[in-house]
mmCIF file of N, CA and C in Angstrom:
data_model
loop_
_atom_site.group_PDB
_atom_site.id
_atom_site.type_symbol
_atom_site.label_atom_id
_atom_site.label_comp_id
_atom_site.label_asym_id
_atom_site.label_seq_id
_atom_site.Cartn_x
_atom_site.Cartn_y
_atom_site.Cartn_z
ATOM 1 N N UNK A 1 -0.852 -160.709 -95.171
ATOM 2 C CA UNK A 1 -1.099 -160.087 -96.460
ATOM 3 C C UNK A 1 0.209 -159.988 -97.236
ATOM 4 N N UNK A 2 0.054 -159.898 -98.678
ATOM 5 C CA UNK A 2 1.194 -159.781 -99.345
ATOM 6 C C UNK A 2 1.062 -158.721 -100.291
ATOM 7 N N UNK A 3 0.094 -158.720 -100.659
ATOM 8 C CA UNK A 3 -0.370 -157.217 -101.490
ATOM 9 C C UNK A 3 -0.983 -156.348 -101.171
ATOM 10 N N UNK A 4 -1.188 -155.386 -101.598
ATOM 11 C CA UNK A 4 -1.833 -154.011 -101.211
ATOM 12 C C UNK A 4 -2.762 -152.969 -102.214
ATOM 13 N N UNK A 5 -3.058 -152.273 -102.767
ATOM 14 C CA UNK A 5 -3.696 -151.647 -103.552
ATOM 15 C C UNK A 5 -4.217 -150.323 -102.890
ATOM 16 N N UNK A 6 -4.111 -149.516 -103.294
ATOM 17 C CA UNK A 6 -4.562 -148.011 -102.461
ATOM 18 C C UNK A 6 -5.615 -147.238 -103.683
ATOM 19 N N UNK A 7 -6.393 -146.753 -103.249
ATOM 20 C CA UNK A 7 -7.554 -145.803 -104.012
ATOM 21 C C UNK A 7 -8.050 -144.712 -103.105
ATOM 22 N N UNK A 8 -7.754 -143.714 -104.014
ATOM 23 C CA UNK A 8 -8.030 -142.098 -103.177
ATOM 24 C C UNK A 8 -8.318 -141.196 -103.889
ATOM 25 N N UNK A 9 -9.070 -140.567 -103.748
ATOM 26 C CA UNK A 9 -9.744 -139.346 -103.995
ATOM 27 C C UNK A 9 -8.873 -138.226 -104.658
ATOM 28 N N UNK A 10 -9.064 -137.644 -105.329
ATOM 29 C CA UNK A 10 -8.186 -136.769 -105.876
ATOM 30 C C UNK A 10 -8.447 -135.506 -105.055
ATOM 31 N N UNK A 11 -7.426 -135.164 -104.369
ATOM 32 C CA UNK A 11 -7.152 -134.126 -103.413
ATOM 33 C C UNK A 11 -5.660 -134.124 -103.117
ATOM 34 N N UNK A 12 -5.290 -132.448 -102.351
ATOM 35 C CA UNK A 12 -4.033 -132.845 -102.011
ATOM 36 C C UNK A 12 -3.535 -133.519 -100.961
ATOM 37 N N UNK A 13 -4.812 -133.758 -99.990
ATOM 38 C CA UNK A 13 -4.164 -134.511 -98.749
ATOM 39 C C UNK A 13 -3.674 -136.001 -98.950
ATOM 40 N N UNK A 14 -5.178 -136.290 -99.630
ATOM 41 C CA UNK A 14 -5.310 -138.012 -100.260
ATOM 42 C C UNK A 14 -4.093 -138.334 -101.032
ATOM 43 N N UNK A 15 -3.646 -137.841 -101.650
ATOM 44 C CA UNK A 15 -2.094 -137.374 -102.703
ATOM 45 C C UNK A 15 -1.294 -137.832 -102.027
ATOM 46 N N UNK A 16 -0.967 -137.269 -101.145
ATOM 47 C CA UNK A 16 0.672 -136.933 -100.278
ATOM 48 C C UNK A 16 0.481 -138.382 -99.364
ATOM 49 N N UNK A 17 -0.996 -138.352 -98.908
ATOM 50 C CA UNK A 17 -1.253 -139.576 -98.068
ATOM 51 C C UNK A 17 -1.111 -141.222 -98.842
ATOM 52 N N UNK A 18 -1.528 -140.888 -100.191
ATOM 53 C CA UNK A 18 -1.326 -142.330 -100.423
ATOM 54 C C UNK A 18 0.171 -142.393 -101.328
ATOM 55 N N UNK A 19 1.059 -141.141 -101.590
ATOM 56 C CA UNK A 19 2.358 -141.477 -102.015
ATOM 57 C C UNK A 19 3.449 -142.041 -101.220
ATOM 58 N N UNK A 20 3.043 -142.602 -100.224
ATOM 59 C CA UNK A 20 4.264 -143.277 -99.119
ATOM 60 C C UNK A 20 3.561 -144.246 -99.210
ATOM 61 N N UNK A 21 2.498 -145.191 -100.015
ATOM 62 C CA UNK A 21 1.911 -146.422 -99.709
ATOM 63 C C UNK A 21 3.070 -147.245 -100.405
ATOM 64 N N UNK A 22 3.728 -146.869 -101.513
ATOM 65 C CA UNK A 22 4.934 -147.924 -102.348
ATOM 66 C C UNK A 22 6.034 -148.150 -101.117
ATOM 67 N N UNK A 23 6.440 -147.215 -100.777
ATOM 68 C CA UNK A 23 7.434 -147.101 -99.835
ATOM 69 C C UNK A 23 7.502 -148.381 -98.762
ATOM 70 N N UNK A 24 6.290 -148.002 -98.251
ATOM 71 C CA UNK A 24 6.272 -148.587 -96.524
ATOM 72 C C UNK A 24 5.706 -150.044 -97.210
ATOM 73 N N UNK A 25 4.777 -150.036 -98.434
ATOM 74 C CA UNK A 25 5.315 -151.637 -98.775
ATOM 75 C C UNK A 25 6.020 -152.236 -98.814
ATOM 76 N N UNK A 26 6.651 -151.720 -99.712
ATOM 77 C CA UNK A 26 8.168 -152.345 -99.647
ATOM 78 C C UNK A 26 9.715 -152.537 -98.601
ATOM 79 N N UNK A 27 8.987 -151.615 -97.531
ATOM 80 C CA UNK A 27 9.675 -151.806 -96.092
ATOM 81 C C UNK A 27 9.123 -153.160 -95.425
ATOM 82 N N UNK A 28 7.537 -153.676 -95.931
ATOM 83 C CA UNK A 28 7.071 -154.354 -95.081
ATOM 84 C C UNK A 28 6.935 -155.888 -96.105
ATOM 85 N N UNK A 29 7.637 -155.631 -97.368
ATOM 86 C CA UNK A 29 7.850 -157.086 -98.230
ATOM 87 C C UNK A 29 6.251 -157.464 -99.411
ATOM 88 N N UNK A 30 5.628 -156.028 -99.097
ATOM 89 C CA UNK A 30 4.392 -156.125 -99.737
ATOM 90 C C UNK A 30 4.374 -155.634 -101.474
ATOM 91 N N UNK A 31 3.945 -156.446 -102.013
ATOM 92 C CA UNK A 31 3.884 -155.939 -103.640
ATOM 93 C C UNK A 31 2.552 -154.864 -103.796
ATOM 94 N N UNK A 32 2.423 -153.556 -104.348
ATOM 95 C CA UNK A 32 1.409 -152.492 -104.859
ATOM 96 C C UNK A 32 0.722 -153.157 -105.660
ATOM 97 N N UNK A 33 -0.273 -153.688 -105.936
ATOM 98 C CA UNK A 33 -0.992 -154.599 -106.957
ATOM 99 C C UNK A 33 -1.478 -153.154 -108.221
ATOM 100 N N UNK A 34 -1.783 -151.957 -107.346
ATOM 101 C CA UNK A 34 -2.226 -150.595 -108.009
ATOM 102 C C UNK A 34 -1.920 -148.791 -107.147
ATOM 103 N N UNK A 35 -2.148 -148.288 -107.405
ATOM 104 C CA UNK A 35 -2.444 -147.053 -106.421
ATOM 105 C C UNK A 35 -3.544 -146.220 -107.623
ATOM 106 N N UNK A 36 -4.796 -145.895 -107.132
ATOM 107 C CA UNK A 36 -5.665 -145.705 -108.377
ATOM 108 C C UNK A 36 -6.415 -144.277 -107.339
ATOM 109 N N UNK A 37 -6.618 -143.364 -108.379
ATOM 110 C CA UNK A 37 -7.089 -141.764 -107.686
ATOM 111 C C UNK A 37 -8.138 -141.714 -108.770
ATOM 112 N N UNK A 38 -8.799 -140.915 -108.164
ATOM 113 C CA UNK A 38 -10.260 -140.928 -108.416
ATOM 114 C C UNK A 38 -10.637 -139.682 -109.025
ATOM 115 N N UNK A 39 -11.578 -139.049 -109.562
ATOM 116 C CA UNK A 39 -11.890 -137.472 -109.147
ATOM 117 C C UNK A 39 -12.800 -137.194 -107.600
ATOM 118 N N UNK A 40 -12.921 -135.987 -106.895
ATOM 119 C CA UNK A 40 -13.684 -135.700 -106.242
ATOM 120 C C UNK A 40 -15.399 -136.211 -106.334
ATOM 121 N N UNK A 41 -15.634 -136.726 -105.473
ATOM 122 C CA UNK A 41 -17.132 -137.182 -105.503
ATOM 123 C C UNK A 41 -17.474 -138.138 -106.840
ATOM 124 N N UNK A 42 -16.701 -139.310 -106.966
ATOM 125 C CA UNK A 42 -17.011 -140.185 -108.334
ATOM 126 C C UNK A 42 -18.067 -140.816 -107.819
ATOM 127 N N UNK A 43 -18.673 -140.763 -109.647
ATOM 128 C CA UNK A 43 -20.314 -141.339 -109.765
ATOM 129 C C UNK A 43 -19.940 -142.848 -110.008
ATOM 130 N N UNK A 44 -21.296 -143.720 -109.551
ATOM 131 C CA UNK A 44 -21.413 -144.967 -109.866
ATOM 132 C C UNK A 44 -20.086 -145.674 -110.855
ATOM 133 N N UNK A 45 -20.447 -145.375 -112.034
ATOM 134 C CA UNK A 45 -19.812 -145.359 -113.373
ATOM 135 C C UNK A 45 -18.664 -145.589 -112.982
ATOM 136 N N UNK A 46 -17.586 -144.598 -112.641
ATOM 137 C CA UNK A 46 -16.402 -144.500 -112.142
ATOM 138 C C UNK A 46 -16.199 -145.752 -110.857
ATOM 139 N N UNK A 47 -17.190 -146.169 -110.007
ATOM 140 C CA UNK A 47 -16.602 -146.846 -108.724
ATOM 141 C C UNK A 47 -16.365 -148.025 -109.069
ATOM 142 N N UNK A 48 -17.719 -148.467 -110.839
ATOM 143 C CA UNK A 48 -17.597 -150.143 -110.955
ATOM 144 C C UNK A 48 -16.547 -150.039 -111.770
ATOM 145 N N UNK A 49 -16.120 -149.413 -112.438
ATOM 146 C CA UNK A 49 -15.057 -149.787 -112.843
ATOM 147 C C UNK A 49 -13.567 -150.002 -112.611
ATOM 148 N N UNK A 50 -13.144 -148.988 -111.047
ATOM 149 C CA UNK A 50 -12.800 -149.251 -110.063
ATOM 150 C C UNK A 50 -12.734 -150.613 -109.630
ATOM 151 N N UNK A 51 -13.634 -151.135 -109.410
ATOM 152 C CA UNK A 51 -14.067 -152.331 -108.312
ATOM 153 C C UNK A 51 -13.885 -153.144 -109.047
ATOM 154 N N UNK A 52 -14.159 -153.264 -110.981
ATOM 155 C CA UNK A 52 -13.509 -154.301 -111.122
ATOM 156 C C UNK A 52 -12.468 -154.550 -111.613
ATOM 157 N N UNK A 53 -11.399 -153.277 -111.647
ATOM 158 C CA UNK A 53 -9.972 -153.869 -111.653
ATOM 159 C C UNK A 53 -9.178 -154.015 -110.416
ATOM 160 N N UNK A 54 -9.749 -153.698 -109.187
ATOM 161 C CA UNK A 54 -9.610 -154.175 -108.119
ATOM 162 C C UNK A 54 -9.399 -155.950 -108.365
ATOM 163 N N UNK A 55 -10.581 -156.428 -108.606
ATOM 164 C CA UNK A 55 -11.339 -157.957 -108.752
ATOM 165 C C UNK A 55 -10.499 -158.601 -109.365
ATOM 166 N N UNK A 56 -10.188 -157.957 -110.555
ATOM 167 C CA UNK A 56 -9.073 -158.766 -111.322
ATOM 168 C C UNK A 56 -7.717 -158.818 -110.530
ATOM 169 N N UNK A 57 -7.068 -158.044 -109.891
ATOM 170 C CA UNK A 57 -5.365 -157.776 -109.029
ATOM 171 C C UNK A 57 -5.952 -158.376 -108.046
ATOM 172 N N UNK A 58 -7.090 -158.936 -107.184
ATOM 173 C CA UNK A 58 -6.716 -159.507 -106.199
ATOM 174 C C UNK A 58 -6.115 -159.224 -104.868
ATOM 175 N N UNK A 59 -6.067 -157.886 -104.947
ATOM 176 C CA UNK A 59 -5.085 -157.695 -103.899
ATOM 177 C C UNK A 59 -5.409 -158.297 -102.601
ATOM 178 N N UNK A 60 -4.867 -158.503 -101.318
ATOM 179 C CA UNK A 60 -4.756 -159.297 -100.199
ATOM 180 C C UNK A 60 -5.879 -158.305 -99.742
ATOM 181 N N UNK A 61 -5.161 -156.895 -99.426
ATOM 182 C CA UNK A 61 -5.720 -155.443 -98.809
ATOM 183 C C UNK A 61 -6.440 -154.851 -99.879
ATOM 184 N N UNK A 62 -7.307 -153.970 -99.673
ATOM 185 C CA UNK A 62 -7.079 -152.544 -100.693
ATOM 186 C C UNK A 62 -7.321 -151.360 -99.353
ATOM 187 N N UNK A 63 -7.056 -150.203 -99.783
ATOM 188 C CA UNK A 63 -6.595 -149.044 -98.382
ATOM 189 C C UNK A 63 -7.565 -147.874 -99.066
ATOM 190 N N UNK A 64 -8.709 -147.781 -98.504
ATOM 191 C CA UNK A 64 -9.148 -146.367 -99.643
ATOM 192 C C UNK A 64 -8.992 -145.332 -98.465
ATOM 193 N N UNK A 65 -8.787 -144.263 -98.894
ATOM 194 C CA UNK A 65 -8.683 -142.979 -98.791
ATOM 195 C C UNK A 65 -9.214 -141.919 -99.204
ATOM 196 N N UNK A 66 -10.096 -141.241 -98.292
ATOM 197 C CA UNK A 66 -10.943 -140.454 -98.578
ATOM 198 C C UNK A 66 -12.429 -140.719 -99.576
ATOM 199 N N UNK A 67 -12.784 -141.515 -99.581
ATOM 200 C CA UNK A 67 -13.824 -141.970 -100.679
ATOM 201 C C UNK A 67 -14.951 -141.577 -99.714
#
């Protein structure tokens, strides 16, 4: 993999958990394509639109958290 993308829930765990995703990319030579937070319990509405700027970045990975 070369990219990555992270999506998480808006909380404080999901927070703290996905703010070391830039980091340890870049320890591991990986480009962040996004890091995208959500509100608590997102409706439909919110996921496709999500999903399709996912679609467009491509990323290798994406890492969700808490969804």
């Amino acid at each position: 993999a070369k990219s990555i993308a992270t999506v998480w829930e808006e909380a404080r765990f999901t927070k703290s958990a996905c703010a070391a995703a830039p980091s340890l990319a870049a320890t591991f030579g990986l480009e962040v394509t996004s890091t995208q937070n959500v509100t608590a319990s997102p409706n439909p509405t919110v996921l496709k639109h999500m999903a399709e700027k996912l679609a467009r970045e491509d990323p290798d990975v994406v890492v969700p958290v808490c969804l």
